[in-house]
């Protein structure tokens, strides 16, 4: 099986490539890039003039909900949402029920992902049993079963000694540790960002320092133990500053942020809309500006949407009782494309944040179009206007604050291992 | 008479000064009914009002109930402990079921801020917010403003001090919105742990000592201290709070000589207010507040029901 993608603008930060060329795919691998290839009988050729080809996008922070919360999402529907959003690979957090804290759950997730046969699914294992913050999981066994990173995500490791040990042990196995930075004592009872709008709305606040205290602690732990740390969904100006300073001092810290943190602020909560409820919470305008600066100067390495699908029963309740999270896989690229138009990121920078950098952080052999690499490719129409319609989401989670948003730019072809897993070219009419 | 162009009373935050004035004027006209031998007018005959209370309340619920009855509305009380709430039904389902029974007005008290907004977006009936979390308690602020206007003849230009747990107080929020809209100068004071962040942006002066807020005040409004806050280390002890933030003869001297003292109730005597101030008819208007509360709630029912039947 051979496929030729003709006339696209190919952007691949792994090879510092930004050129108009033809890409040849053979046996599920990139076999080379040339220009002016002629269509041949028996070889499928697609003319992608006007479109952009990037290494397949990778979302390193998703929640697929299976096992345990299949009414919110399954590995199959989450994978379908991924490819519909242009993502060829996703990493999924362990907060399922049961928690992915042992080999059998990891193997289950991988089997379900293989059955779905859409996106590559990389499980993230729990740091502690049940993500309860007490007893370390079997990192060796988890790694052998296929986890690519460790995290207790929404139940951050509050115990600094456990975090230290986990970082040391994981580092010896070359497994990244991902921390959702939130000091649970400082955030206790909070429902939205602490500040003017929380005061106005009478909602208990979650201060920015709840995130920053733990980010600072984990950066110090990484420095002391000479290991590394990846900070998930950075939401505050203070965390951006801490990471920027740490990188300058040579500490091995990487970080991601999510589209909602560079798009929205806590001002949006004025109608108590539960689709704006997310953890960490939407912050203020200064934070939003700092997140964009952090992406622009490379302090923040990756964009990951923290895809958190929920059922109607989780969101159609009082704000206080509503679950945190945004179903993000199908809007992430569209929202991120705005960063390019607004001059925050170049297209190469975007490809780095959405593909090459997450691949490097997770140490997975993805994120590149170099000859011999897996043919994971995302074809983007950068100018395609579209309106977010949650009813058309492949994800079971229709919980999006971006419902009705007019966006520009989306994936029109998602190719995984040389096979077309999503074809949205019909939307270009 | 002007009509209130609103379906719901969710908060003072989204009210105009004219709307506030209309409600206060209407409430004043209803005051007299409560002094009659037969305290009932047929104005809302055939209308029904549901008091849906997810939080315990004696004063507010009774006040709404009496207000409805004096206007001849049928009032029905549902409290969390005696309804399907304990069976785990969602607010949305409860609302839709109540809606199907065709009441005219639903009065909602709920511990979650924004709950009345959710309800109002779902049902066609008028919703009156009778207190939602730490957000708003609009009928309380309206009765407070009515009382101030009654005693002082105006609100514009007065200095009002609000003392206590501003962070957790819906009474403080509604009064801050209302009083600043009506032209009063508002000063708040409380321990630093009870001061919400960026409170100044609501247009008030913020102080950390009671004396600084009370100076030259025309009105001193004391807030109830929630005893359970002690467990969250919001304050160390009732003893220390009472020593530093209780309204007493000494600090009340700092206010204007004709200052009035208010409290939304229920009072913790000797904690936020000393008993001799609370009971001093020379300055305390606490029971006038309660009396005006019935009139304000009658006015809200009347205005939400069309407002020009008489």
XYZ file of C-alpha atoms in Angstrom:
739
model
C 0.000 0.000 0.000
C 1.447 3.285 -1.083
C 0.101 6.777 -0.628
C 1.444 10.044 -1.998
C 0.483 13.356 -0.419
C 1.154 16.035 -3.021
C 1.714 19.775 -2.919
C 1.180 20.360 0.788
C 3.197 22.693 2.955
C 5.077 20.237 5.159
C 6.032 21.461 8.593
C 8.215 19.273 10.758
C 10.130 20.883 13.607
C 12.010 17.636 14.243
C 13.861 18.224 10.936
C 13.482 22.009 10.910
C 11.419 21.572 7.803
C 8.915 24.005 6.332
C 8.622 23.369 2.606
C 6.172 22.638 -0.154
C 6.723 19.015 -1.129
C 5.257 15.599 -1.743
C 5.291 12.991 0.986
C 5.454 9.310 0.181
C 4.023 6.753 2.555
C 4.811 3.078 2.184
C 3.990 0.144 4.450
C 2.776 2.521 7.132
C 6.057 4.435 7.227
C 7.271 7.690 5.789
C 9.429 6.600 2.896
C 10.540 10.017 1.821
C 9.806 13.555 0.782
C 10.267 14.728 -2.768
C 8.676 17.212 -5.082
C 7.001 16.973 -8.445
C 6.036 13.300 -8.160
C 3.760 12.101 -10.943
C 0.648 10.082 -10.094
C 1.108 6.417 -10.984
C -1.502 3.761 -11.568
C -2.190 1.756 -8.417
C -0.773 4.422 -6.134
C -3.244 6.563 -4.280
C -2.317 10.207 -4.694
C -3.892 13.097 -2.897
C -3.450 16.687 -3.928
C -3.201 18.691 -0.734
C -2.490 22.095 -2.269
C -3.340 24.850 0.192
C -3.144 22.505 3.146
C -0.580 21.964 5.851
C 0.966 18.622 6.716
C 2.335 18.115 10.209
C 3.649 15.125 12.074
C 0.626 13.494 13.706
C -0.554 15.574 16.644
C -0.095 14.176 20.136
C -2.237 15.068 23.125
C -0.262 14.026 26.161
C -3.048 14.646 28.690
C -6.434 13.041 28.145
C -8.994 11.163 30.215
C -10.569 8.223 28.427
C -12.724 7.190 31.425
C -12.629 3.462 30.666
C -12.673 1.324 32.734
C -15.278 2.598 35.138
C -16.920 5.644 33.639
C -17.999 4.405 30.231
C -21.022 6.719 30.264
C -18.579 9.649 30.029
C -16.255 8.177 27.414
C -14.798 4.914 26.247
C -11.394 4.201 24.834
C -13.095 3.767 21.446
C -15.087 7.027 21.542
C -12.128 8.925 22.988
C -9.929 7.586 20.209
C -12.534 8.621 17.654
C -12.584 12.111 19.183
C -8.796 12.191 18.985
C -8.580 11.461 15.272
C -11.521 13.783 14.561
C -9.524 16.513 16.277
C -6.361 15.707 14.326
C -4.610 13.711 17.050
C -2.845 10.526 16.025
C -1.588 9.751 19.522
C -2.986 10.399 22.966
C -1.756 9.655 26.458
C -4.466 8.825 28.975
C -4.434 9.589 32.676
C -4.877 6.791 35.209
C -7.897 8.118 37.115
C -10.216 5.398 35.891
C -12.101 3.022 38.173
C -10.166 1.016 39.059
C -7.189 3.321 38.839
C -4.509 2.349 36.325
C -2.042 1.398 39.034
C -1.167 -2.101 37.869
C -0.280 -4.078 34.789
C -3.722 -5.574 34.243
C -5.414 -2.197 33.822
C -2.639 -0.975 31.540
C -2.989 -4.093 29.413
C -6.766 -3.675 29.333
C -6.427 -0.102 28.075
C -3.968 -1.126 25.388
C -6.174 -3.990 24.271
C -9.231 -1.731 24.023
C -7.194 0.830 22.113
C -6.005 -1.823 19.681
C -9.601 -2.955 19.159
C -10.678 0.632 18.489
C -7.789 0.841 16.020
C -7.945 4.611 15.605
C -5.357 6.658 17.511
C -2.279 5.366 19.291
C -3.147 5.273 22.980
C -0.353 5.563 25.539
C -1.434 4.810 29.092
C -0.061 6.836 31.980
C 0.266 4.845 35.181
C -0.490 5.995 38.702
C 2.357 7.094 40.971
C 0.663 5.616 44.018
C -1.756 2.762 44.542
C -5.278 4.023 43.923
C -3.668 7.452 43.455
C -4.096 7.730 47.198
C -0.678 9.221 47.800
C 0.636 6.510 50.116
C 2.233 3.460 48.510
C 4.207 3.569 45.266
C 2.993 1.462 42.357
C 5.229 -1.069 40.581
C 6.933 1.246 38.116
C 8.978 -1.499 36.432
C 5.968 -3.659 35.830
C 3.881 -0.739 34.606
C 6.595 0.313 32.216
C 6.907 -3.183 30.850
C 3.128 -3.277 30.379
C 3.303 -0.108 28.321
C 2.901 3.021 30.431
C 4.873 5.982 29.136
C 4.678 8.191 32.219
C 3.495 8.270 35.804
C 1.031 10.657 37.399
C -1.586 10.805 40.110
C -3.087 13.694 38.102
C -6.152 15.075 39.916
C -4.967 13.640 43.222
C -1.557 15.309 43.179
C 1.188 13.797 45.310
C 0.908 15.990 48.408
C 3.569 14.072 50.349
C 6.898 15.615 49.337
C 8.845 12.566 50.499
C 6.757 10.235 48.346
C 7.183 12.613 45.411
C 10.934 12.636 45.894
C 11.118 8.840 45.971
C 8.815 8.499 42.971
C 10.913 10.929 40.941
C 14.143 9.113 41.792
C 12.747 5.654 41.135
C 10.990 6.692 37.922
C 14.087 8.477 36.656
C 16.106 5.303 36.975
C 13.614 3.738 34.556
C 13.581 6.789 32.294
C 9.882 7.293 33.008
C 8.674 10.879 33.217
C 6.607 11.924 36.234
C 3.752 14.312 35.497
C 2.329 16.407 38.300
C -1.020 18.159 38.469
C 0.233 20.930 40.735
C -2.344 21.757 43.370
C -1.746 22.028 47.079
C -4.978 20.444 48.272
C -4.907 22.329 51.558
C -4.724 25.675 49.801
C -7.401 24.767 47.272
C -9.766 23.049 49.735
C -13.392 23.963 49.139
C -12.519 26.193 46.205
C -14.645 26.261 43.065
C -13.057 28.922 40.862
C -10.021 31.164 40.642
C -9.624 33.312 43.737
C -9.890 36.951 42.782
C -12.317 39.640 41.771
C -14.785 37.381 39.987
C -14.919 34.853 42.834
C -15.582 37.765 45.174
C -18.262 39.068 42.846
C -19.952 35.676 42.415
C -19.665 34.537 46.004
C -17.885 31.355 44.976
C -15.058 30.021 47.156
C -11.693 30.677 45.557
C -8.762 28.516 44.516
C -5.707 30.747 44.773
C -3.003 30.753 42.101
C -0.513 29.858 44.830
C -2.224 26.479 45.286
C -0.663 25.604 41.923
C 2.551 27.566 42.336
C 3.503 26.201 45.761
C 3.530 22.655 44.419
C 5.163 23.583 41.111
C 7.914 25.323 43.065
C 8.317 22.338 45.377
C 8.546 19.848 42.529
C 11.042 21.997 40.645
C 13.212 22.032 43.795
C 12.820 18.271 44.119
C 13.854 17.781 40.487
C 16.900 19.962 41.026
C 17.944 18.245 44.224
C 17.429 14.698 42.972
C 18.850 15.536 39.522
C 15.749 14.058 37.925
C 13.057 15.656 35.846
C 9.481 16.759 36.257
C 6.683 17.542 33.843
C 4.127 20.056 35.058
C 0.634 19.507 33.714
C -1.860 22.153 32.565
C -0.067 25.286 33.757
C -2.676 27.944 34.479
C -0.984 30.813 36.310
C 1.540 33.545 35.586
C 3.443 32.512 38.703
C 3.928 28.945 37.495
C 5.137 30.197 34.103
C 7.698 32.375 35.903
C 8.859 29.492 38.121
C 9.350 27.229 35.095
C 11.098 29.931 33.089
C 13.551 30.563 35.929
C 14.087 26.849 36.505
C 14.852 26.225 32.845
C 17.312 29.099 32.886
C 19.089 27.398 35.778
C 19.242 24.141 33.843
C 16.683 22.179 35.854
C 15.001 19.438 33.833
C 11.462 20.737 33.905
C 8.952 20.584 31.081
C 5.404 21.841 31.042
C 2.147 21.894 29.168
C -0.844 24.181 29.123
C -4.348 23.707 27.748
C -6.248 25.719 25.144
C -8.778 26.974 27.696
C -6.018 28.670 29.688
C -4.846 30.722 26.724
C -8.396 31.361 25.505
C -10.659 31.996 28.496
C -10.551 33.744 31.863
C -12.539 33.562 35.085
C -14.711 36.380 33.785
C -16.563 33.661 31.822
C -17.999 32.195 35.022
C -20.432 35.044 35.546
C -23.440 32.984 34.498
C -22.332 30.053 36.709
C -22.004 27.934 33.565
C -20.717 24.532 34.614
C -18.907 23.955 31.316
C -16.449 26.615 32.463
C -15.672 24.638 35.605
C -12.276 23.043 35.197
C -9.294 22.094 37.347
C -7.107 24.093 37.647
C -9.680 26.852 37.296
C -9.769 29.491 34.564
C -7.548 32.311 35.808
C -7.451 36.049 35.216
C -6.400 38.109 32.217
C -2.808 38.565 33.453
C -2.473 34.799 33.797
C -3.883 34.250 30.326
C -1.367 36.715 28.908
C 1.474 34.996 30.780
C 0.460 31.584 29.416
C 0.651 32.982 25.889
C 4.066 34.486 26.592
C 5.172 31.162 28.032
C 4.159 29.406 24.831
C 5.820 32.064 22.703
C 9.198 31.883 24.460
C 9.193 28.092 24.865
C 8.797 28.076 28.646
C 5.717 25.967 28.050
C 6.688 23.037 25.842
C 3.384 21.499 24.960
C -0.294 22.118 24.426
C -2.434 19.327 25.871
C -6.167 19.768 26.199
C -6.759 17.808 29.411
C -9.661 16.161 27.577
C -12.131 15.556 30.401
C -15.399 14.246 28.992
C -18.405 14.109 31.305
C -21.993 12.959 31.090
C -24.939 15.321 31.329
C -25.597 14.236 34.900
C -22.126 15.450 35.892
C -22.636 18.941 34.517
C -26.386 19.687 34.614
C -26.321 20.450 38.313
C -25.532 23.335 40.628
C -22.070 24.818 39.933
C -20.776 23.589 43.275
C -21.688 19.980 42.539
C -20.607 19.967 38.891
C -17.612 17.925 37.778
C -14.462 19.653 36.597
C -13.396 19.381 32.994
C -13.765 20.183 29.342
C -14.208 17.762 26.457
C -11.331 19.189 24.467
C -9.919 16.871 21.825
C -12.128 18.181 19.042
C -11.524 21.886 19.683
C -7.874 21.872 20.741
C -6.370 22.364 17.291
C -8.936 24.964 16.228
C -8.280 27.021 19.364
C -4.523 26.590 18.997
C -4.591 27.776 15.390
C -5.679 31.161 16.738
C -2.256 31.409 18.402
C -0.653 31.279 14.972
C -2.898 33.972 13.525
C -2.300 36.139 16.594
C 1.466 35.802 16.277
C 2.018 33.863 19.516
C 3.366 30.771 17.763
C 4.688 30.071 14.280
C 3.286 27.038 12.507
C 6.537 25.271 13.374
C 6.096 26.289 16.997
C 2.570 24.932 16.924
C 3.765 21.617 15.477
C 6.385 21.464 18.234
C 3.834 22.148 20.977
C 1.282 19.705 19.589
C 3.564 16.933 18.373
C 7.367 16.982 18.573
C 7.674 18.210 22.166
C 5.092 15.856 23.675
C 6.818 12.986 21.827
C 10.149 13.963 23.356
C 8.717 14.449 26.842
C 7.012 11.050 26.762
C 9.982 9.504 24.890
C 7.756 7.936 22.283
C 8.966 7.444 18.698
C 6.498 9.900 17.231
C 6.243 13.538 16.306
C 8.435 13.403 13.215
C 8.099 12.953 9.474
C 11.698 11.786 9.061
C 12.095 8.888 6.603
C 11.452 5.618 8.371
C 9.123 7.118 10.955
C 5.592 5.809 11.470
C 3.310 7.506 8.989
C 1.322 9.424 11.612
C 0.276 12.567 9.821
C -2.196 15.364 10.396
C -3.368 17.394 7.422
C -4.719 20.787 8.415
C -6.752 23.320 6.497
C -5.534 26.468 8.243
C -8.235 28.743 6.860
C -11.296 26.541 7.127
C -13.967 28.349 9.136
C -16.184 26.149 11.251
C -18.541 26.398 14.180
C -18.169 24.186 17.218
C -21.234 21.957 17.465
C -20.977 19.639 20.446
C -23.728 17.427 19.038
C -21.339 16.437 16.264
C -18.537 15.497 18.692
C -17.277 11.940 18.369
C -16.574 12.144 22.086
C -19.343 11.144 24.462
C -18.469 14.252 26.427
C -20.440 17.185 25.049
C -19.198 19.418 27.854
C -17.528 22.280 26.069
C -17.577 25.980 26.876
C -16.643 26.528 23.239
C -19.993 25.309 21.943
C -21.062 27.745 19.240
C -17.583 29.246 18.854
C -16.590 30.240 15.345
C -13.104 28.805 14.810
C -10.746 28.867 11.877
C -8.572 25.927 10.947
C -9.069 22.237 11.567
C -7.753 18.809 10.709
C -9.095 17.497 7.431
C -7.154 14.228 7.356
C -5.783 12.201 10.219
C -3.468 9.403 9.154
C -2.232 6.835 11.669
C 0.369 4.303 10.574
C -0.366 5.119 6.946
C -4.114 4.531 7.276
C -6.650 7.315 7.038
C -8.506 7.284 10.362
C -10.389 10.509 9.880
C -11.354 12.220 6.658
C -12.984 15.604 7.080
C -12.372 16.847 3.567
C -16.110 16.923 2.951
C -16.289 19.785 5.471
C -14.268 21.945 3.069
C -17.151 22.905 0.822
C -47.178 52.631 38.716
C -44.066 51.499 36.891
C -43.682 47.814 36.183
C -40.687 45.705 37.048
C -39.315 44.419 33.770
C -37.931 41.228 35.232
C -38.980 37.611 35.376
C -36.781 36.796 38.347
C -35.150 38.372 41.374
C -31.739 36.699 41.335
C -29.614 39.412 42.869
C -29.079 43.089 43.426
C -26.033 42.927 41.183
C -28.199 42.969 38.053
C -30.706 45.561 39.291
C -30.822 49.220 38.328
C -31.289 51.996 40.903
C -34.742 52.632 39.427
C -35.730 49.017 39.945
C -34.519 49.151 43.542
C -36.476 52.373 44.111
C -39.612 50.845 42.608
C -39.382 47.844 44.915
C -38.780 50.013 47.991
C -41.650 52.372 47.108
C -43.972 49.432 46.539
C -42.891 47.842 49.817
C -43.640 51.067 51.697
C -47.132 51.070 50.298
C -47.637 47.549 51.650
C -46.435 48.349 55.183
C -49.835 49.480 56.299
C -51.494 46.136 55.517
C -49.517 44.465 58.278
C -50.928 46.921 60.831
C -54.580 46.157 60.065
C -56.825 43.982 62.176
C -57.456 41.824 59.166
C -54.009 41.530 57.620
C -55.043 40.286 54.232
C -55.751 41.778 50.826
C -57.022 39.815 47.838
C -54.315 41.050 45.457
C -52.756 37.682 44.663
C -55.792 35.491 45.162
C -55.446 32.366 43.056
C -51.686 32.707 42.719
C -49.409 30.139 44.268
C -45.953 30.549 45.702
C -43.609 27.679 46.485
C -40.921 28.234 49.107
C -38.236 25.736 48.128
C -35.659 25.755 50.900
C -32.560 23.593 50.636
C -31.079 25.225 53.729
C -32.605 25.590 57.133
C -34.203 28.968 57.658
C -36.852 30.158 60.058
C -36.914 33.903 59.612
C -36.635 34.193 55.842
C -39.010 31.355 55.073
C -41.601 32.618 57.543
C -41.294 36.127 56.182
C -41.891 34.956 52.602
C -44.781 32.790 53.763
C -46.484 35.589 55.669
C -45.899 37.967 52.764
C -47.629 35.567 50.403
C -50.526 34.915 52.769
C -51.171 38.614 53.391
C -51.610 39.007 49.645
C -53.946 35.947 49.579
C -51.534 33.816 47.571
C -51.392 30.106 48.360
C -47.981 29.388 49.833
C -46.431 25.967 49.940
C -43.243 25.191 51.842
C -40.824 22.510 50.754
C -37.741 21.935 52.834
C -34.816 19.716 52.028
C -35.432 17.347 54.910
C -39.031 16.549 53.947
C -38.880 16.216 50.181
C -37.432 14.195 47.366
C -34.193 16.103 47.876
C -33.046 13.416 50.269
C -33.865 10.794 47.655
C -31.196 12.271 45.440
C -33.354 14.028 42.879
C -31.506 16.777 41.035
C -32.474 20.411 41.388
C -33.347 20.400 37.698
C -35.800 17.513 38.060
C -37.333 19.017 41.174
C -37.753 22.276 39.301
C -39.369 20.630 36.290
C -41.782 18.736 38.525
C -42.744 21.873 40.379
C -43.092 23.719 37.088
C -45.528 21.068 35.900
C -47.769 21.892 38.856
C -48.045 25.466 37.626
C -47.116 27.636 40.567
C -46.539 31.326 39.826
C -43.447 32.046 41.874
C -40.718 29.827 43.315
C -38.665 31.166 46.209
C -35.364 29.306 46.428
C -32.849 29.125 49.262
C -29.810 27.000 48.399
C -26.295 26.521 49.736
C -24.778 26.604 46.234
C -24.091 30.001 44.703
C -25.792 30.257 41.320
C -28.498 27.667 42.041
C -31.330 30.213 41.479
C -29.732 31.218 38.175
C -29.800 27.586 37.078
C -33.440 27.253 38.125
C -34.434 30.516 36.434
C -32.932 29.370 33.153
C -35.025 26.195 33.235
C -38.521 27.083 34.331
C -41.013 29.683 33.162
C -42.008 30.657 36.700
C -40.521 33.656 38.461
C -37.651 32.758 40.764
C -36.829 34.745 43.864
C -33.395 34.101 45.304
C -33.813 33.759 49.060
C -30.067 33.287 49.530
C -27.604 31.291 47.430
C -24.346 30.275 49.052
C -22.128 33.297 49.615
C -23.483 35.032 46.541
C -26.613 37.075 47.186
C -29.635 37.520 49.402
C -31.464 40.236 47.529
C -34.630 40.474 49.635
C -32.460 40.985 52.722
C -30.565 43.865 51.108
C -33.847 45.377 49.924
C -35.331 45.274 53.412
C -32.097 46.724 54.777
C -32.212 49.579 52.267
C -35.891 50.117 53.029
C -35.072 50.362 56.732
C -32.204 52.786 56.119
C -34.391 54.965 53.925
C -37.166 54.868 56.508
C -34.882 55.914 59.348
C -32.594 58.311 57.500
C -34.859 59.610 54.777
C -32.310 58.729 52.121
C -29.521 56.330 51.181
C -27.531 58.597 48.902
C -24.570 60.166 50.677
C -24.744 58.022 53.817
C -21.807 56.078 55.168
C -22.631 52.429 55.872
C -20.199 50.188 57.743
C -20.583 46.435 57.262
C -18.663 44.404 59.840
C -17.831 40.713 60.012
C -17.295 37.750 57.726
C -17.519 39.546 54.386
C -15.991 36.561 52.560
C -18.809 34.162 53.345
C -21.683 36.643 53.518
C -24.376 36.875 50.869
C -25.979 39.625 52.930
C -22.797 41.694 52.624
C -22.592 41.148 48.862
C -26.186 42.109 48.163
C -25.922 45.159 50.408
C -22.636 46.250 48.842
C -24.211 46.093 45.380
C -27.410 47.825 46.473
C -25.959 50.522 48.687
C -23.258 51.543 46.208
C -25.857 51.675 43.416
C -28.011 53.924 45.609
C -25.134 56.298 46.288
C -24.031 55.278 49.779
C -20.399 55.088 50.841
C -19.714 51.568 52.046
C -16.884 50.593 54.385
C -16.337 46.958 55.294
C -14.234 45.542 58.112
C -13.332 42.125 59.410
C -10.335 39.944 60.147
C -8.033 39.566 57.109
C -9.158 35.940 56.774
C -12.733 37.105 56.241
C -11.923 39.707 53.604
C -12.469 38.543 50.018
C -9.713 39.224 47.537
C -10.096 42.380 45.439
C -13.128 43.469 47.497
C -12.204 47.109 46.796
C -13.124 46.543 43.165
C -16.751 46.288 44.292
C -16.486 49.974 45.155
C -16.034 49.735 48.931
C -13.375 50.758 51.438
C -11.893 47.723 53.164
C -10.554 47.832 56.715
C -9.070 45.247 59.041
C -10.152 46.963 62.255
C -13.743 47.614 63.220
C -12.965 51.133 64.449
C -11.630 52.259 61.079
C -14.846 51.309 59.322
C -17.232 52.652 61.930
C -15.827 56.187 62.087
C -18.566 58.661 61.090
C -20.886 55.894 59.935
C -24.597 56.665 59.644
C -25.399 52.960 59.610
C -23.535 50.085 61.255
C -24.498 46.687 59.904
C -23.207 43.675 61.829
C -22.977 40.239 60.205
C -23.572 36.913 61.839
C -20.466 34.886 62.583
C -20.806 31.281 61.462
C -19.438 29.278 64.341
C -18.228 26.448 62.086
C -15.687 28.790 60.453
C -13.540 28.360 63.535
C -12.735 24.812 62.399
C -11.393 26.130 59.093
C -9.017 28.447 60.928
C -10.808 31.504 59.607
C -10.627 32.814 63.151
C -9.020 31.369 66.282
C -11.830 31.632 68.807
C -15.135 33.274 69.546
C -13.480 34.880 72.553
C -10.887 36.660 70.453
C -13.431 37.594 67.778
C -15.736 39.093 70.375
C -12.868 41.061 71.897
C -11.863 42.592 68.566
C -14.948 42.741 66.353
C -17.973 42.979 68.629
C -20.041 46.137 68.323
C -20.178 47.721 71.765
C -20.743 51.038 73.480
C -17.117 52.068 73.032
C -16.693 51.564 69.304
C -20.223 52.719 68.489
C -19.140 56.124 69.861
C -17.015 56.476 66.724
C -20.091 56.464 64.501
C -22.338 59.498 64.050
C -24.408 60.226 67.156
C -27.598 59.339 65.308
C -26.210 56.162 63.784
C -28.506 53.172 63.476
C -27.453 49.571 64.111
C -28.607 46.690 61.939
C -28.250 42.917 61.984
C -29.751 40.424 59.513
C -30.210 37.826 62.259
C -30.008 35.433 63.819
C -27.706 37.233 66.262
C -24.920 35.722 68.296
C -25.363 37.984 71.287
C -22.076 38.902 72.865
C -20.095 37.695 69.836
C -20.674 40.178 67.015
C -23.035 42.485 68.876
C -23.314 43.279 72.558
C -26.811 42.662 73.950
C -27.304 46.169 75.260
C -26.745 47.609 71.761
C -28.989 45.029 70.134
C -31.780 45.869 72.570
C -31.303 49.661 72.613
C -34.321 51.230 70.908
C -32.281 54.430 70.541
C -30.060 52.894 67.871
C -31.083 49.311 67.105
C -33.459 48.905 64.165
C -33.178 45.139 64.051
C -36.871 44.459 64.574
C -37.822 47.172 62.075
C -35.770 45.193 59.561
C -37.876 42.126 60.248
C -41.105 44.096 59.900
C -39.949 45.661 56.642
C -38.905 42.243 55.411
C -42.519 41.155 55.108
C -43.400 44.325 53.158
C -40.418 43.922 50.801
C -41.371 40.322 50.054
C -44.980 41.335 49.463
C -43.681 43.930 47.016
C -41.576 41.341 45.197
C -44.519 38.949 44.864
C -46.745 41.767 43.698
C -44.324 43.177 41.137
C -43.409 39.762 39.738
C -47.107 38.943 39.359
C -47.710 41.819 37.016
C -47.789 44.674 39.437
C -50.853 46.588 38.247
C -53.871 44.572 39.304
C -55.066 47.089 41.873
